[in-house]
């Protein structure tokens, strides 16, 4: 692989996207970096125009297969007829009321019925707010302030959790990943290594009297959909229960992984769960919930530990109906079909890379997958950081040029409008990219 070949992917990409480039020039005047979330990519991001099913078009009218689905938020793909119908009906009847609405009950019931550990739930507007509220209520419930999070896990960019670990794999030291984080927050965070049950138990035990919560993802999204090991989650469940610490599962991504989210697949149940992305069926929504005794801190104003929870658009009926309709489409049979399809894709990626003798690790659970150009098994963010990043960038741009859209880090999701044809199209595209770049 040479930089010249990498350059060729860039050249094709640039050639295909004159209108995106022109809009970006305008965008740079008004939006830092021309974008409104930190997800631009090199050489520059494309501007998307529209989506239908598993297809997506950019402003230059180039069509691609959408293997990203707004980072796992779109299990039914774009503009699913049932979602469009529900949204149109709701739109005509008003979209926000600052008051209870029957649609809250409908979606809350679905969540509580499907996700075993969630007895009561509250809605937010994003996954960030969902994890933030879990931390909030865990602090009130335990009357402690420290939070333990996993190195490389992303829960939103706010003071309590915007930390990763230093490179010491067993005892990571917190390092803020934003310059804006007050230094005092360093005293409130403990970093755990992922999938190292022995070290995690020791660290939690060491801080047991100060920890309000341990927050962990059953499938670590930002680091590349790396699965937790069951033993690791079992250990965290045990050590938190023994020490009165609230165990929070961030299932913002892993909600997509199975009918009962990640916890159902691992058969390990937290005290609180944060949901986001697919919970709103493609509209902005987050939710958090869990044990009744914790969630009831939101109930009684007489309770001295009463916790406030607000948000002008919490439970807006548009997101409620979109979420409910999406869940209703996702029957156990649909999850099974998505699992099979995604396994075909994972196996296929390994086989195609094998044809070119390119080391690869394909991670993920259910409909979610991550591709890592690495010759060692990926069990943590630390291991994922040793990716061949040049190869990754080249494959990302190459797939774009071949009509496949995944995340720049090669995370992806399979959606219900896809079948074997789409999975095989991904594999054909990958083979073409590797053939011209090996
Ligand atoms: N938690 C996880 C695991 C996520 O992947 C994300 C977003 O990528 C969040 C929380 C934050 O969710 P949102 O972007 O909806 O605020």
JSON list of N, CA and C in Angstrom, two decimals, residues 72 75 115 217-220 225-228 250-266 275-278 327 330-332 334-340 342 346 364-369 412-414:
[
{"chain": "A", "resi": 72, "resn": "UNK", "atom": "N", "xyz": [-26.38, 3.90, 13.89]},
{"chain": "A", "resi": 72, "resn": "UNK", "atom": "CA", "xyz": [-27.26, 2.88, 14.49]},
{"chain": "A", "resi": 72, "resn": "UNK", "atom": "C", "xyz": [-28.65, 3.39, 14.87]},
{"chain": "A", "resi": 75, "resn": "UNK", "atom": "N", "xyz": [-32.97, 1.65, 12.51]},
{"chain": "A", "resi": 75, "resn": "UNK", "atom": "CA", "xyz": [-33.07, 0.20, 12.26]},
{"chain": "A", "resi": 75, "resn": "UNK", "atom": "C", "xyz": [-33.94, -0.13, 11.06]},
{"chain": "A", "resi": 115, "resn": "UNK", "atom": "N", "xyz": [-37.20, -4.37, 27.82]},
{"chain": "A", "resi": 115, "resn": "UNK", "atom": "CA", "xyz": [-35.87, -4.33, 28.46]},
{"chain": "A", "resi": 115, "resn": "UNK", "atom": "C", "xyz": [-36.04, -4.71, 29.92]},
{"chain": "A", "resi": 217, "resn": "UNK", "atom": "N", "xyz": [-20.74, 0.16, 28.62]},
{"chain": "A", "resi": 217, "resn": "UNK", "atom": "CA", "xyz": [-21.53, -0.26, 27.45]},
{"chain": "A", "resi": 217, "resn": "UNK", "atom": "C", "xyz": [-21.35, -1.76, 27.23]},
{"chain": "A", "resi": 218, "resn": "UNK", "atom": "N", "xyz": [-22.42, -2.50, 27.05]},
{"chain": "A", "resi": 218, "resn": "UNK", "atom": "CA", "xyz": [-22.26, -3.92, 26.69]},
{"chain": "A", "resi": 218, "resn": "UNK", "atom": "C", "xyz": [-21.58, -4.08, 25.33]},
{"chain": "A", "resi": 219, "resn": "UNK", "atom": "N", "xyz": [-21.67, -3.05, 24.51]},
{"chain": "A", "resi": 219, "resn": "UNK", "atom": "CA", "xyz": [-21.00, -3.07, 23.20]},
{"chain": "A", "resi": 219, "resn": "UNK", "atom": "C", "xyz": [-20.41, -1.68, 23.03]},
{"chain": "A", "resi": 220, "resn": "UNK", "atom": "N", "xyz": [-19.09, -1.59, 23.12]},
{"chain": "A", "resi": 220, "resn": "UNK", "atom": "CA", "xyz": [-18.48, -0.25, 23.17]},
{"chain": "A", "resi": 220, "resn": "UNK", "atom": "C", "xyz": [-18.47, 0.36, 21.77]},
{"chain": "A", "resi": 225, "resn": "UNK", "atom": "N", "xyz": [-17.48, -0.77, 18.16]},
{"chain": "A", "resi": 225, "resn": "UNK", "atom": "CA", "xyz": [-18.41, -1.87, 18.46]},
{"chain": "A", "resi": 225, "resn": "UNK", "atom": "C", "xyz": [-17.68, -3.10, 19.00]},
{"chain": "A", "resi": 226, "resn": "UNK", "atom": "N", "xyz": [-16.97, -2.88, 20.10]},
{"chain": "A", "resi": 226, "resn": "UNK", "atom": "CA", "xyz": [-16.24, -3.97, 20.75]},
{"chain": "A", "resi": 226, "resn": "UNK", "atom": "C", "xyz": [-17.14, -4.59, 21.82]},
{"chain": "A", "resi": 227, "resn": "UNK", "atom": "N", "xyz": [-17.36, -5.90, 21.72]},
{"chain": "A", "resi": 227, "resn": "UNK", "atom": "CA", "xyz": [-18.24, -6.55, 22.66]},
{"chain": "A", "resi": 227, "resn": "UNK", "atom": "C", "xyz": [-17.59, -6.64, 24.05]},
{"chain": "A", "resi": 228, "resn": "UNK", "atom": "N", "xyz": [-18.42, -6.42, 25.06]},
{"chain": "A", "resi": 228, "resn": "UNK", "atom": "CA", "xyz": [-17.97, -6.76, 26.41]},
{"chain": "A", "resi": 228, "resn": "UNK", "atom": "C", "xyz": [-17.93, -8.28, 26.51]},
{"chain": "A", "resi": 250, "resn": "UNK", "atom": "N", "xyz": [-24.93, 1.82, 29.50]},
{"chain": "A", "resi": 250, "resn": "UNK", "atom": "CA", "xyz": [-25.20, 2.75, 28.42]},
{"chain": "A", "resi": 250, "resn": "UNK", "atom": "C", "xyz": [-25.53, 1.89, 27.19]},
{"chain": "A", "resi": 251, "resn": "UNK", "atom": "N", "xyz": [-26.83, 1.83, 26.89]},
{"chain": "A", "resi": 251, "resn": "UNK", "atom": "CA", "xyz": [-27.28, 1.01, 25.75]},
{"chain": "A", "resi": 251, "resn": "UNK", "atom": "C", "xyz": [-27.78, 1.90, 24.62]},
{"chain": "A", "resi": 252, "resn": "UNK", "atom": "N", "xyz": [-27.20, 3.09, 24.55]},
{"chain": "A", "resi": 252, "resn": "UNK", "atom": "CA", "xyz": [-27.58, 4.04, 23.49]},
{"chain": "A", "resi": 252, "resn": "UNK", "atom": "C", "xyz": [-27.38, 3.38, 22.12]},
{"chain": "A", "resi": 253, "resn": "UNK", "atom": "N", "xyz": [-26.27, 2.70, 21.93]},
{"chain": "A", "resi": 253, "resn": "UNK", "atom": "CA", "xyz": [-26.03, 1.96, 20.68]},
{"chain": "A", "resi": 253, "resn": "UNK", "atom": "C", "xyz": [-26.57, 0.54, 20.76]},
{"chain": "A", "resi": 254, "resn": "UNK", "atom": "N", "xyz": [-26.27, -0.14, 21.87]},
{"chain": "A", "resi": 254, "resn": "UNK", "atom": "CA", "xyz": [-26.53, -1.59, 21.92]},
{"chain": "A", "resi": 254, "resn": "UNK", "atom": "C", "xyz": [-28.01, -1.93, 22.02]},
{"chain": "A", "resi": 255, "resn": "UNK", "atom": "N", "xyz": [-28.87, -0.92, 22.14]},
{"chain": "A", "resi": 255, "resn": "UNK", "atom": "CA", "xyz": [-30.31, -1.17, 22.02]},
{"chain": "A", "resi": 255, "resn": "UNK", "atom": "C", "xyz": [-30.62, -1.90, 20.71]},
{"chain": "A", "resi": 256, "resn": "UNK", "atom": "N", "xyz": [-29.82, -1.58, 19.68]},
{"chain": "A", "resi": 256, "resn": "UNK", "atom": "CA", "xyz": [-30.00, -2.20, 18.36]},
{"chain": "A", "resi": 256, "resn": "UNK", "atom": "C", "xyz": [-29.60, -3.67, 18.32]},
{"chain": "A", "resi": 257, "resn": "UNK", "atom": "N", "xyz": [-28.83, -4.11, 19.33]},
{"chain": "A", "resi": 257, "resn": "UNK", "atom": "CA", "xyz": [-28.17, -5.41, 19.19]},
{"chain": "A", "resi": 257, "resn": "UNK", "atom": "C", "xyz": [-29.12, -6.60, 19.35]},
{"chain": "A", "resi": 258, "resn": "UNK", "atom": "N", "xyz": [-30.21, -6.43, 20.07]},
{"chain": "A", "resi": 258, "resn": "UNK", "atom": "CA", "xyz": [-31.11, -7.56, 20.27]},
{"chain": "A", "resi": 258, "resn": "UNK", "atom": "C", "xyz": [-32.43, -7.09, 20.84]},
{"chain": "A", "resi": 259, "resn": "UNK", "atom": "N", "xyz": [-33.44, -7.97, 20.87]},
{"chain": "A", "resi": 259, "resn": "UNK", "atom": "CA", "xyz": [-34.78, -7.54, 21.29]},
{"chain": "A", "resi": 259, "resn": "UNK", "atom": "C", "xyz": [-34.82, -7.00, 22.72]},
{"chain": "A", "resi": 260, "resn": "UNK", "atom": "N", "xyz": [-33.92, -7.46, 23.58]},
{"chain": "A", "resi": 260, "resn": "UNK", "atom": "CA", "xyz": [-33.88, -6.95, 24.95]},
{"chain": "A", "resi": 260, "resn": "UNK", "atom": "C", "xyz": [-32.62, -6.15, 25.18]},
{"chain": "A", "resi": 261, "resn": "UNK", "atom": "N", "xyz": [-32.08, -5.54, 24.14]},
{"chain": "A", "resi": 261, "resn": "UNK", "atom": "CA", "xyz": [-30.83, -4.75, 24.16]},
{"chain": "A", "resi": 261, "resn": "UNK", "atom": "C", "xyz": [-29.64, -5.65, 24.55]},
{"chain": "A", "resi": 262, "resn": "UNK", "atom": "N", "xyz": [-28.49, -5.03, 24.83]},
{"chain": "A", "resi": 262, "resn": "UNK", "atom": "CA", "xyz": [-27.29, -5.81, 25.14]},
{"chain": "A", "resi": 262, "resn": "UNK", "atom": "C", "xyz": [-27.48, -6.65, 26.40]},
{"chain": "A", "resi": 263, "resn": "UNK", "atom": "N", "xyz": [-28.16, -6.09, 27.39]},
{"chain": "A", "resi": 263, "resn": "UNK", "atom": "CA", "xyz": [-28.34, -6.82, 28.64]},
{"chain": "A", "resi": 263, "resn": "UNK", "atom": "C", "xyz": [-29.08, -8.14, 28.44]},
{"chain": "A", "resi": 264, "resn": "UNK", "atom": "N", "xyz": [-30.02, -8.16, 27.49]},
{"chain": "A", "resi": 264, "resn": "UNK", "atom": "CA", "xyz": [-30.75, -9.39, 27.20]},
{"chain": "A", "resi": 264, "resn": "UNK", "atom": "C", "xyz": [-29.82, -10.43, 26.59]},
{"chain": "A", "resi": 265, "resn": "UNK", "atom": "N", "xyz": [-28.91, -9.99, 25.72]},
{"chain": "A", "resi": 265, "resn": "UNK", "atom": "CA", "xyz": [-28.00, -10.93, 25.07]},
{"chain": "A", "resi": 265, "resn": "UNK", "atom": "C", "xyz": [-27.00, -11.51, 26.08]},
{"chain": "A", "resi": 266, "resn": "UNK", "atom": "N", "xyz": [-26.55, -10.66, 27.02]},
{"chain": "A", "resi": 266, "resn": "UNK", "atom": "CA", "xyz": [-25.56, -11.15, 27.99]},
{"chain": "A", "resi": 266, "resn": "UNK", "atom": "C", "xyz": [-26.21, -11.75, 29.24]},
{"chain": "A", "resi": 275, "resn": "UNK", "atom": "N", "xyz": [-30.77, 4.90, 27.13]},
{"chain": "A", "resi": 275, "resn": "UNK", "atom": "CA", "xyz": [-31.10, 4.57, 25.73]},
{"chain": "A", "resi": 275, "resn": "UNK", "atom": "C", "xyz": [-31.03, 5.82, 24.88]},
{"chain": "A", "resi": 276, "resn": "UNK", "atom": "N", "xyz": [-30.81, 5.63, 23.58]},
{"chain": "A", "resi": 276, "resn": "UNK", "atom": "CA", "xyz": [-30.79, 6.76, 22.66]},
{"chain": "A", "resi": 276, "resn": "UNK", "atom": "C", "xyz": [-30.88, 6.22, 21.25]},
{"chain": "A", "resi": 277, "resn": "UNK", "atom": "N", "xyz": [-30.44, 7.01, 20.30]},
{"chain": "A", "resi": 277, "resn": "UNK", "atom": "CA", "xyz": [-30.38, 6.62, 18.88]},
{"chain": "A", "resi": 277, "resn": "UNK", "atom": "C", "xyz": [-31.65, 5.91, 18.42]},
{"chain": "A", "resi": 278, "resn": "UNK", "atom": "N", "xyz": [-31.63, 4.57, 18.27]},
{"chain": "A", "resi": 278, "resn": "UNK", "atom": "CA", "xyz": [-32.76, 3.89, 17.64]},
{"chain": "A", "resi": 278, "resn": "UNK", "atom": "C", "xyz": [-34.04, 3.98, 18.47]},
{"chain": "A", "resi": 327, "resn": "UNK", "atom": "N", "xyz": [-40.27, 0.22, 17.16]},
{"chain": "A", "resi": 327, "resn": "UNK", "atom": "CA", "xyz": [-40.20, -0.98, 18.01]},
{"chain": "A", "resi": 327, "resn": "UNK", "atom": "C", "xyz": [-41.19, -2.04, 17.53]},
{"chain": "A", "resi": 330, "resn": "UNK", "atom": "N", "xyz": [-39.97, -4.15, 14.91]},
{"chain": "A", "resi": 330, "resn": "UNK", "atom": "CA", "xyz": [-38.79, -4.97, 15.26]},
{"chain": "A", "resi": 330, "resn": "UNK", "atom": "C", "xyz": [-39.21, -6.18, 16.10]},
{"chain": "A", "resi": 331, "resn": "UNK", "atom": "N", "xyz": [-39.78, -7.15, 15.44]},
{"chain": "A", "resi": 331, "resn": "UNK", "atom": "CA", "xyz": [-40.20, -8.38, 16.12]},
{"chain": "A", "resi": 331, "resn": "UNK", "atom": "C", "xyz": [-38.98, -9.28, 16.35]},
{"chain": "A", "resi": 332, "resn": "UNK", "atom": "N", "xyz": [-39.09, -10.29, 17.20]},
{"chain": "A", "resi": 332, "resn": "UNK", "atom": "CA", "xyz": [-37.96, -11.22, 17.40]},
{"chain": "A", "resi": 332, "resn": "UNK", "atom": "C", "xyz": [-37.47, -11.83, 16.09]},
{"chain": "A", "resi": 334, "resn": "UNK", "atom": "N", "xyz": [-37.50, -10.44, 13.16]},
{"chain": "A", "resi": 334, "resn": "UNK", "atom": "CA", "xyz": [-36.72, -9.42, 12.43]},
{"chain": "A", "resi": 334, "resn": "UNK", "atom": "C", "xyz": [-35.30, -9.35, 13.00]},
{"chain": "A", "resi": 335, "resn": "UNK", "atom": "N", "xyz": [-35.19, -9.38, 14.34]},
{"chain": "A", "resi": 335, "resn": "UNK", "atom": "CA", "xyz": [-33.84, -9.37, 14.93]},
{"chain": "A", "resi": 335, "resn": "UNK", "atom": "C", "xyz": [-33.04, -10.57, 14.46]},
{"chain": "A", "resi": 336, "resn": "UNK", "atom": "N", "xyz": [-33.71, -11.74, 14.41]},
{"chain": "A", "resi": 336, "resn": "UNK", "atom": "CA", "xyz": [-32.98, -12.96, 13.98]},
{"chain": "A", "resi": 336, "resn": "UNK", "atom": "C", "xyz": [-32.49, -12.81, 12.55]},
{"chain": "A", "resi": 337, "resn": "UNK", "atom": "N", "xyz": [-33.33, -12.25, 11.69]},
{"chain": "A", "resi": 337, "resn": "UNK", "atom": "CA", "xyz": [-32.93, -12.07, 10.29]},
{"chain": "A", "resi": 337, "resn": "UNK", "atom": "C", "xyz": [-31.73, -11.10, 10.20]},
{"chain": "A", "resi": 338, "resn": "UNK", "atom": "N", "xyz": [-31.80, -10.01, 10.97]},
{"chain": "A", "resi": 338, "resn": "UNK", "atom": "CA", "xyz": [-30.70, -9.03, 10.95]},
{"chain": "A", "resi": 338, "resn": "UNK", "atom": "C", "xyz": [-29.40, -9.67, 11.48]},
{"chain": "A", "resi": 339, "resn": "UNK", "atom": "N", "xyz": [-29.54, -10.50, 12.51]},
{"chain": "A", "resi": 339, "resn": "UNK", "atom": "CA", "xyz": [-28.36, -11.19, 13.06]},
{"chain": "A", "resi": 339, "resn": "UNK", "atom": "C", "xyz": [-27.70, -12.05, 11.98]},
{"chain": "A", "resi": 340, "resn": "UNK", "atom": "N", "xyz": [-28.54, -12.80, 11.28]},
{"chain": "A", "resi": 340, "resn": "UNK", "atom": "CA", "xyz": [-28.00, -13.71, 10.25]},
{"chain": "A", "resi": 340, "resn": "UNK", "atom": "C", "xyz": [-27.30, -12.92, 9.15]},
{"chain": "A", "resi": 342, "resn": "UNK", "atom": "N", "xyz": [-26.05, -9.92, 9.28]},
{"chain": "A", "resi": 342, "resn": "UNK", "atom": "CA", "xyz": [-24.84, -9.22, 9.74]},
{"chain": "A", "resi": 342, "resn": "UNK", "atom": "C", "xyz": [-23.71, -10.22, 9.96]},
{"chain": "A", "resi": 346, "resn": "UNK", "atom": "N", "xyz": [-20.08, -10.04, 8.46]},
{"chain": "A", "resi": 346, "resn": "UNK", "atom": "CA", "xyz": [-18.84, -10.14, 9.25]},
{"chain": "A", "resi": 346, "resn": "UNK", "atom": "C", "xyz": [-17.93, -11.24, 8.68]},
{"chain": "A", "resi": 364, "resn": "UNK", "atom": "N", "xyz": [-18.59, -6.69, 16.88]},
{"chain": "A", "resi": 364, "resn": "UNK", "atom": "CA", "xyz": [-19.99, -6.28, 16.85]},
{"chain": "A", "resi": 364, "resn": "UNK", "atom": "C", "xyz": [-20.92, -7.34, 17.38]},
{"chain": "A", "resi": 365, "resn": "UNK", "atom": "N", "xyz": [-22.17, -6.93, 17.54]},
{"chain": "A", "resi": 365, "resn": "UNK", "atom": "CA", "xyz": [-23.23, -7.83, 18.02]},
{"chain": "A", "resi": 365, "resn": "UNK", "atom": "C", "xyz": [-24.50, -7.48, 17.26]},
{"chain": "A", "resi": 366, "resn": "UNK", "atom": "N", "xyz": [-25.34, -8.48, 17.01]},
{"chain": "A", "resi": 366, "resn": "UNK", "atom": "CA", "xyz": [-26.58, -8.22, 16.32]},
{"chain": "A", "resi": 366, "resn": "UNK", "atom": "C", "xyz": [-26.32, -7.51, 15.01]},
{"chain": "A", "resi": 367, "resn": "UNK", "atom": "N", "xyz": [-27.05, -6.45, 14.75]},
{"chain": "A", "resi": 367, "resn": "UNK", "atom": "CA", "xyz": [-26.95, -5.75, 13.46]},
{"chain": "A", "resi": 367, "resn": "UNK", "atom": "C", "xyz": [-25.79, -4.77, 13.40]},
{"chain": "A", "resi": 368, "resn": "UNK", "atom": "N", "xyz": [-24.96, -4.71, 14.44]},
{"chain": "A", "resi": 368, "resn": "UNK", "atom": "CA", "xyz": [-23.89, -3.71, 14.50]},
{"chain": "A", "resi": 368, "resn": "UNK", "atom": "C", "xyz": [-22.54, -4.38, 14.25]},
{"chain": "A", "resi": 369, "resn": "UNK", "atom": "N", "xyz": [-21.69, -3.72, 13.46]},
{"chain": "A", "resi": 369, "resn": "UNK", "atom": "CA", "xyz": [-20.37, -4.32, 13.19]},
{"chain": "A", "resi": 369, "resn": "UNK", "atom": "C", "xyz": [-19.29, -3.24, 13.15]},
{"chain": "A", "resi": 412, "resn": "UNK", "atom": "N", "xyz": [-20.50, 0.09, 11.45]},
{"chain": "A", "resi": 412, "resn": "UNK", "atom": "CA", "xyz": [-21.66, 0.04, 10.57]},
{"chain": "A", "resi": 412, "resn": "UNK", "atom": "C", "xyz": [-22.85, -0.66, 11.21]},
{"chain": "A", "resi": 413, "resn": "UNK", "atom": "N", "xyz": [-23.97, -0.55, 10.51]},
{"chain": "A", "resi": 413, "resn": "UNK", "atom": "CA", "xyz": [-25.20, -1.19, 10.98]},
{"chain": "A", "resi": 413, "resn": "UNK", "atom": "C", "xyz": [-25.98, -1.69, 9.78]},
{"chain": "A", "resi": 414, "resn": "UNK", "atom": "N", "xyz": [-26.61, -2.84, 9.96]},
{"chain": "A", "resi": 414, "resn": "UNK", "atom": "CA", "xyz": [-27.46, -3.41, 8.91]},
{"chain": "A", "resi": 414, "resn": "UNK", "atom": "C", "xyz": [-28.90, -3.08, 9.27]}
]
